[in-house]
CSV table of N, CA and C in Angstrom, one decimal:
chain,number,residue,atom,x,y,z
A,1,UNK,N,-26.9,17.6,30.1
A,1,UNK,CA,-26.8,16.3,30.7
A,1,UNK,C,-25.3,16.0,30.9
A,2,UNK,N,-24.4,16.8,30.3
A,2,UNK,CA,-22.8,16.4,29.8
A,2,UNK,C,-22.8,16.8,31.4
A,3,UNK,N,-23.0,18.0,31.9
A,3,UNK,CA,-22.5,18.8,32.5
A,3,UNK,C,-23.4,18.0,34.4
A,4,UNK,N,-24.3,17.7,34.1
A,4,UNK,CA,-24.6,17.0,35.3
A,4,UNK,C,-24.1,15.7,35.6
A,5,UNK,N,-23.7,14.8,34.4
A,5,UNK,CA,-22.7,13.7,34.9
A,5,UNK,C,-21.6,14.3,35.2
A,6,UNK,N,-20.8,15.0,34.7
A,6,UNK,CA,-19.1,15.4,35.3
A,6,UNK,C,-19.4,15.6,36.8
A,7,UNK,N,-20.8,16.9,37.1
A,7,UNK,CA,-20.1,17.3,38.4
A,7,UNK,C,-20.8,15.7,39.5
A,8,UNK,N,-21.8,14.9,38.7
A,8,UNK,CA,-22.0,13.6,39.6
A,8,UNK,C,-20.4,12.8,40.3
A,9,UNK,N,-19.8,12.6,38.9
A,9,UNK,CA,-18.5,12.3,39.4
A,9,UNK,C,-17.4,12.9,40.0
A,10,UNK,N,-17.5,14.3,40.0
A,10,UNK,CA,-17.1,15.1,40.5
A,10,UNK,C,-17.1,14.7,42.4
A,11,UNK,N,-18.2,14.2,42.5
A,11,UNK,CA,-19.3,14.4,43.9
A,11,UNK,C,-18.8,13.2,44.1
A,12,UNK,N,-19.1,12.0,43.6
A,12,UNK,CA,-17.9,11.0,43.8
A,12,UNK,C,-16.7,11.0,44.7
A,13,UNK,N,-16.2,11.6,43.6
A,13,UNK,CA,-14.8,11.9,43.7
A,13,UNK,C,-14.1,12.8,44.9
A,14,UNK,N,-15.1,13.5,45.2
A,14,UNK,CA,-15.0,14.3,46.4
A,14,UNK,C,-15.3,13.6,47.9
A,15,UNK,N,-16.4,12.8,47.5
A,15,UNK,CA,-16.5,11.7,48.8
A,15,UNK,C,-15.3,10.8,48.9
A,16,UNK,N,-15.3,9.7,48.1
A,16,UNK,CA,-14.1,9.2,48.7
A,16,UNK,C,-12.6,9.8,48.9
A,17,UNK,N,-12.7,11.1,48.6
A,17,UNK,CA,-11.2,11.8,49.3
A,17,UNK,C,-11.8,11.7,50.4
A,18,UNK,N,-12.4,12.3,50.8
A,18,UNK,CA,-13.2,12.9,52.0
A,18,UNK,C,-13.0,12.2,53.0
A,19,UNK,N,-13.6,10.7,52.8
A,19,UNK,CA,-14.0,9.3,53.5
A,19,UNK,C,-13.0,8.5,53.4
A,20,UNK,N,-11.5,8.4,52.6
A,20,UNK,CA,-10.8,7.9,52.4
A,20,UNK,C,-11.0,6.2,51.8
A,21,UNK,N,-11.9,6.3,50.8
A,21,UNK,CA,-12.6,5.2,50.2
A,21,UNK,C,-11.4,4.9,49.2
A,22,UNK,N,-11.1,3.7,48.8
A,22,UNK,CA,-10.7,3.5,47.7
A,22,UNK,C,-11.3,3.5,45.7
A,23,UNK,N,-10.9,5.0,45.7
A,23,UNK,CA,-11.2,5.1,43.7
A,23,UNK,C,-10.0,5.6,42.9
A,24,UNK,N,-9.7,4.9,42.2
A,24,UNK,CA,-8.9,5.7,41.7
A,24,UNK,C,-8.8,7.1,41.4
A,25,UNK,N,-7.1,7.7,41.5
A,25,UNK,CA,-7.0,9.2,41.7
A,25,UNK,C,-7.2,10.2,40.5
A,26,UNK,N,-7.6,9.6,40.1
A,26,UNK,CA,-7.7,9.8,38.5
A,26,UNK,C,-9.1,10.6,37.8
A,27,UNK,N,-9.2,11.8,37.2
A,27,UNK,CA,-10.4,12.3,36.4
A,27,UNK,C,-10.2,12.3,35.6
A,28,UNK,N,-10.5,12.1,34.5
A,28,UNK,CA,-10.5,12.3,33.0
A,28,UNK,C,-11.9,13.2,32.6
A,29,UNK,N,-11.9,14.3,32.1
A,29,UNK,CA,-13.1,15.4,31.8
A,29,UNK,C,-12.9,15.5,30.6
A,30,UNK,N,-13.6,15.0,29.3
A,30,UNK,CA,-14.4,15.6,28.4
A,30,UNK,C,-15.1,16.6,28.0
A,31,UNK,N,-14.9,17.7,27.5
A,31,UNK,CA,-15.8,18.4,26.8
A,31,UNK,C,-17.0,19.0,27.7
A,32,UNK,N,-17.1,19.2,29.0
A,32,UNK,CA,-17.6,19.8,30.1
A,32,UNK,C,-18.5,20.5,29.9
A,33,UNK,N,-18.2,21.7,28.8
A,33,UNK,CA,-19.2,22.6,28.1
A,33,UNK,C,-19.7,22.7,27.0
A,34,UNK,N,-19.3,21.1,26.7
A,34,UNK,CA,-20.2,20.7,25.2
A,34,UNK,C,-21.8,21.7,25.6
A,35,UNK,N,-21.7,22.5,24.1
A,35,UNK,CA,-23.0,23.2,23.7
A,35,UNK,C,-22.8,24.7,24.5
A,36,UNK,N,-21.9,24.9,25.9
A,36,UNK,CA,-22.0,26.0,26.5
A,36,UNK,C,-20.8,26.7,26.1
A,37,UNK,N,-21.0,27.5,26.2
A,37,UNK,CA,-19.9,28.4,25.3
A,37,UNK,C,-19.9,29.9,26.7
A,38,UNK,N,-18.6,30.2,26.9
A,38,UNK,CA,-18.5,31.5,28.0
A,38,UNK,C,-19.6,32.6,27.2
A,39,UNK,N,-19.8,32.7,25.7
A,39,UNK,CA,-20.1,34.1,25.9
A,39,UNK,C,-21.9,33.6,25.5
A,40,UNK,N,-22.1,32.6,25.6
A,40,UNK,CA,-23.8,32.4,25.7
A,40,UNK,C,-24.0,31.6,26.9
A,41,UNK,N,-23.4,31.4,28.2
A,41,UNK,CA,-24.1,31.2,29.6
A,41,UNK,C,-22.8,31.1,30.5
A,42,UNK,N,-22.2,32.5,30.4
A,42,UNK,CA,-20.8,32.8,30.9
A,42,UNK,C,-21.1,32.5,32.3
A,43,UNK,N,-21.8,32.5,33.3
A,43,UNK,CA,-22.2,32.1,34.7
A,43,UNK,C,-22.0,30.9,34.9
A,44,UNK,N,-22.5,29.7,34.1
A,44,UNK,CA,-22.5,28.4,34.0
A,44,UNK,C,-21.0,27.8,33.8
A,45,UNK,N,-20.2,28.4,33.0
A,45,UNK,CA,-19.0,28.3,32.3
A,45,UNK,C,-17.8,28.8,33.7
A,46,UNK,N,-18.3,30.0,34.0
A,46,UNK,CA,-17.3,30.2,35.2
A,46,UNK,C,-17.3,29.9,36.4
A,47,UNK,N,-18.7,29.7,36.7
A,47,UNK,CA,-18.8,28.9,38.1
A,47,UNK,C,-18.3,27.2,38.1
A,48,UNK,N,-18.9,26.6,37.0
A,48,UNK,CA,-17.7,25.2,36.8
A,48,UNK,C,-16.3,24.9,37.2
A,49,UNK,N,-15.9,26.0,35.9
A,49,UNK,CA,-14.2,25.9,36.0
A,49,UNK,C,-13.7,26.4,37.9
A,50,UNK,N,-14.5,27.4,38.3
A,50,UNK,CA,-14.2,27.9,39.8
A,50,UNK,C,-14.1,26.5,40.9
A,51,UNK,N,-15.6,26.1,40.6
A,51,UNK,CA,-15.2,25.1,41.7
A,51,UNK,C,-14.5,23.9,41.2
A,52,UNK,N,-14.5,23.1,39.7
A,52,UNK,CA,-13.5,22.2,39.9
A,52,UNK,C,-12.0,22.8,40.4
A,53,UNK,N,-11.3,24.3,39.8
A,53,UNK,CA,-10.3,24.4,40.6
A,53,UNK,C,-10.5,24.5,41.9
A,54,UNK,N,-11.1,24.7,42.7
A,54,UNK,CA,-11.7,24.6,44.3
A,54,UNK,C,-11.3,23.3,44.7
A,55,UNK,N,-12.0,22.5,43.9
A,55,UNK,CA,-11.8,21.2,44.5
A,55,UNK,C,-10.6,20.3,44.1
A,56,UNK,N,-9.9,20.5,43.4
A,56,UNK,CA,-8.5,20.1,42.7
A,56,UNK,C,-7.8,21.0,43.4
A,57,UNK,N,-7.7,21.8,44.4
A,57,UNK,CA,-6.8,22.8,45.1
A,57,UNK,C,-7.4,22.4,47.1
A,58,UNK,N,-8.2,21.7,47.1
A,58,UNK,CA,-8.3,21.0,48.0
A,58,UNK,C,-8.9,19.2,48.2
A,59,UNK,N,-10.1,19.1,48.2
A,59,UNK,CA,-10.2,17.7,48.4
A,59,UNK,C,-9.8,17.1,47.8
A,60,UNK,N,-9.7,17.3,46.5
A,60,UNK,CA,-8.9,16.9,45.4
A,60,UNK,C,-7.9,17.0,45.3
A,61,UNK,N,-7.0,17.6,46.0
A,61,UNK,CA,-5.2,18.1,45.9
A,61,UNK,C,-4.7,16.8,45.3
A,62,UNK,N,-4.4,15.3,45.3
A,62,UNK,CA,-3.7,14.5,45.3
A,62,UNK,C,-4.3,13.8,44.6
A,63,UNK,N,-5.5,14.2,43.5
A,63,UNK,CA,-5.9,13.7,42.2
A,63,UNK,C,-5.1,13.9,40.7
A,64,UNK,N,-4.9,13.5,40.2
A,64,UNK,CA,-4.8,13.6,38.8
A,64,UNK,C,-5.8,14.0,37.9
A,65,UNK,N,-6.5,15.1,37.0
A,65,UNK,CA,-7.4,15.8,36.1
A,65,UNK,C,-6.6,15.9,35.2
A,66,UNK,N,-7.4,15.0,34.2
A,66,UNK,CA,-7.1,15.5,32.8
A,66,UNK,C,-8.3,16.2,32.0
A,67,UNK,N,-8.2,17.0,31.3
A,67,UNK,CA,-9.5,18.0,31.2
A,67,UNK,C,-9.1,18.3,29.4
A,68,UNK,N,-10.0,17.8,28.9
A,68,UNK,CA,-10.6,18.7,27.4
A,68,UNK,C,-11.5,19.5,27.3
A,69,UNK,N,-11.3,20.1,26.5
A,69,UNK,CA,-12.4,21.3,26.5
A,69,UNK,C,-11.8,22.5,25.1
A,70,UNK,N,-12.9,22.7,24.7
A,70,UNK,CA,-13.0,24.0,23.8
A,70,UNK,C,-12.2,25.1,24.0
A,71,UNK,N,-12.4,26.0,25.3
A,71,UNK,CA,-12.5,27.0,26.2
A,71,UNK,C,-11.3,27.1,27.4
A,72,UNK,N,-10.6,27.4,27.2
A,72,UNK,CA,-9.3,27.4,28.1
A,72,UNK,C,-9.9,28.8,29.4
A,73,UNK,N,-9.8,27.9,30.8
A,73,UNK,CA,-10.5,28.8,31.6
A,73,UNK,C,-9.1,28.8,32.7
A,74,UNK,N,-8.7,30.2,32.8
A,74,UNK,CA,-7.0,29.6,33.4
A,74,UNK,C,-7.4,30.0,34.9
A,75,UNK,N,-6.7,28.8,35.5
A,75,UNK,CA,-6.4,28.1,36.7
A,75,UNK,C,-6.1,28.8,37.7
A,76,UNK,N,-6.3,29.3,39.0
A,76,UNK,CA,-6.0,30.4,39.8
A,76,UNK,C,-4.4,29.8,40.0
A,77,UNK,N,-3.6,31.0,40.5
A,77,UNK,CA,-2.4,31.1,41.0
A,77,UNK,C,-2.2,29.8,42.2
A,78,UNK,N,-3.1,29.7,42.9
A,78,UNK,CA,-2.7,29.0,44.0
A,78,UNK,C,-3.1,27.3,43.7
A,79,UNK,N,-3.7,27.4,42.8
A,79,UNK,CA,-4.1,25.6,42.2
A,79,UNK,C,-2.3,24.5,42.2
A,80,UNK,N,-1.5,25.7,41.9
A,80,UNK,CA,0.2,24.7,42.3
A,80,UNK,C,0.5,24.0,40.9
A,81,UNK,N,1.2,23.3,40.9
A,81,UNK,CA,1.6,22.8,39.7
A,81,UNK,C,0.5,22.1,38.9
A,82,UNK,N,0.8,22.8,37.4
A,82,UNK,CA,-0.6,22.2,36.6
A,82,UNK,C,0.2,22.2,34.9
A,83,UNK,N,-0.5,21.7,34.0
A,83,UNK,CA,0.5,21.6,32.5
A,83,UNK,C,-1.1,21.8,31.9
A,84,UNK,N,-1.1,22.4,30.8
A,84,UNK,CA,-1.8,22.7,29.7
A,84,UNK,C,-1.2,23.0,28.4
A,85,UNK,N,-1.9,22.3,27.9
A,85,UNK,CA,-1.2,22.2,26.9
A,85,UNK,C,-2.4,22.8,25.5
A,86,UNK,N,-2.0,23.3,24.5
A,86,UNK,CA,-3.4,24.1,24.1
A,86,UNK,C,-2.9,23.9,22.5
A,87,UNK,N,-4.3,23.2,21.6
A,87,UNK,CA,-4.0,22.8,20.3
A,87,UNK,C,-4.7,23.5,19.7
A,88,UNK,N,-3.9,23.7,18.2
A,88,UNK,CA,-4.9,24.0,17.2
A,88,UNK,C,-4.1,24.2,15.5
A,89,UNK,N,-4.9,24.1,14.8
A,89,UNK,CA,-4.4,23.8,12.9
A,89,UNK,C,-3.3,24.6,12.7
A,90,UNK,N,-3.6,26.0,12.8
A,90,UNK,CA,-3.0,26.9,12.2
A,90,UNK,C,-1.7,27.6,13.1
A,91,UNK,N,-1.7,27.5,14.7
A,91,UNK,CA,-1.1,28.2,15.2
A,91,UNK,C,0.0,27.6,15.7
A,92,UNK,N,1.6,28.4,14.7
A,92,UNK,CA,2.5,27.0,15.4
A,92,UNK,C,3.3,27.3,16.8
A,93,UNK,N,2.5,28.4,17.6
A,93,UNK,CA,2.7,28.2,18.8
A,93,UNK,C,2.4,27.3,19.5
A,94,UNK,N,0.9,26.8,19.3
A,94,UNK,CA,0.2,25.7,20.1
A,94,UNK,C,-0.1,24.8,19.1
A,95,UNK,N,0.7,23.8,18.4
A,95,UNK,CA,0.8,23.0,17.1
A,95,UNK,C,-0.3,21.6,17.6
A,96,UNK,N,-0.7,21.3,16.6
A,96,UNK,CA,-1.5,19.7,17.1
A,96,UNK,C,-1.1,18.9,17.0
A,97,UNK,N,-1.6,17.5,18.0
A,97,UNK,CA,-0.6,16.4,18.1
A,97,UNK,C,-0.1,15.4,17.5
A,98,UNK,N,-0.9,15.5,16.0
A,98,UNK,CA,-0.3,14.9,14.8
A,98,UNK,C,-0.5,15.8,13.7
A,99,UNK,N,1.4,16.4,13.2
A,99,UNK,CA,1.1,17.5,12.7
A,99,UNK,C,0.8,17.5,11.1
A,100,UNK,N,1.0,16.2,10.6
A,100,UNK,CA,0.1,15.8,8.8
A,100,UNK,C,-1.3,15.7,9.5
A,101,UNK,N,-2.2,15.5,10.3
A,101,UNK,CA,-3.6,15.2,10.2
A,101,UNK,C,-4.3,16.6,10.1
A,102,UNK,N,-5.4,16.9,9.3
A,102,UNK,CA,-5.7,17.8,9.1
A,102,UNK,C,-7.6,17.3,9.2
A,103,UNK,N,-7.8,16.8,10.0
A,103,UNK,CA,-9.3,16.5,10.2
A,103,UNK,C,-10.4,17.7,9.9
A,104,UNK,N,-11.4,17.3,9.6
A,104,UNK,CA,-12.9,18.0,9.6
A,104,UNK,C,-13.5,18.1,10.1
């Protein structure tokens, strides 16, 4: 159900580029593949990430996406300037962003 609201607003969001409607330029994505995981329905997981960069590399070009997620699915070459930023406990390459919190 996660996964058919995003691409609803997705669809949104693609119309008023399209139609030049007034919405803000803005996505905010949550957890997209809450429950889906690449290596138990890797079809579902790569065809997502595919067309949101599709659509963030065209009708989308001049949106703003902020995207959480589990699963870091990297961005084709031609998507243009992008920042990711990638957390976690232990690794002080990719440190978390409060570094006393130690949550469960």
């Amino acid at each position: 159900m996660v996964l058919f609201k995003i691409c609803f607003a997705l669809a949104l969001h693609q119309t008023a580029a399209q139609r030049h409607l007034p919405l803000p330029r803005f996505i905010f994505i949550d957890s997209p593949m809450k429950n889906i995981t690449p290596d138990i329905k890797p079809e579902i997981f790569q065809n997502f990430y595919t067309e949101l960069y599709r659509l963030l590399d065209t009708d989308l070009k001049s949106w703003q996406c902020i995207m959480i997620d589990q699963t870091h699915f990297e961005p084709p070459a031609t998507l243009g300037d992008h920042l990711e930023r990638r957390l976690t406990q232990n690794d002080p390459n990719y440190p978390p962003l409060i570094s006393y919190y130690h949550g469960h």
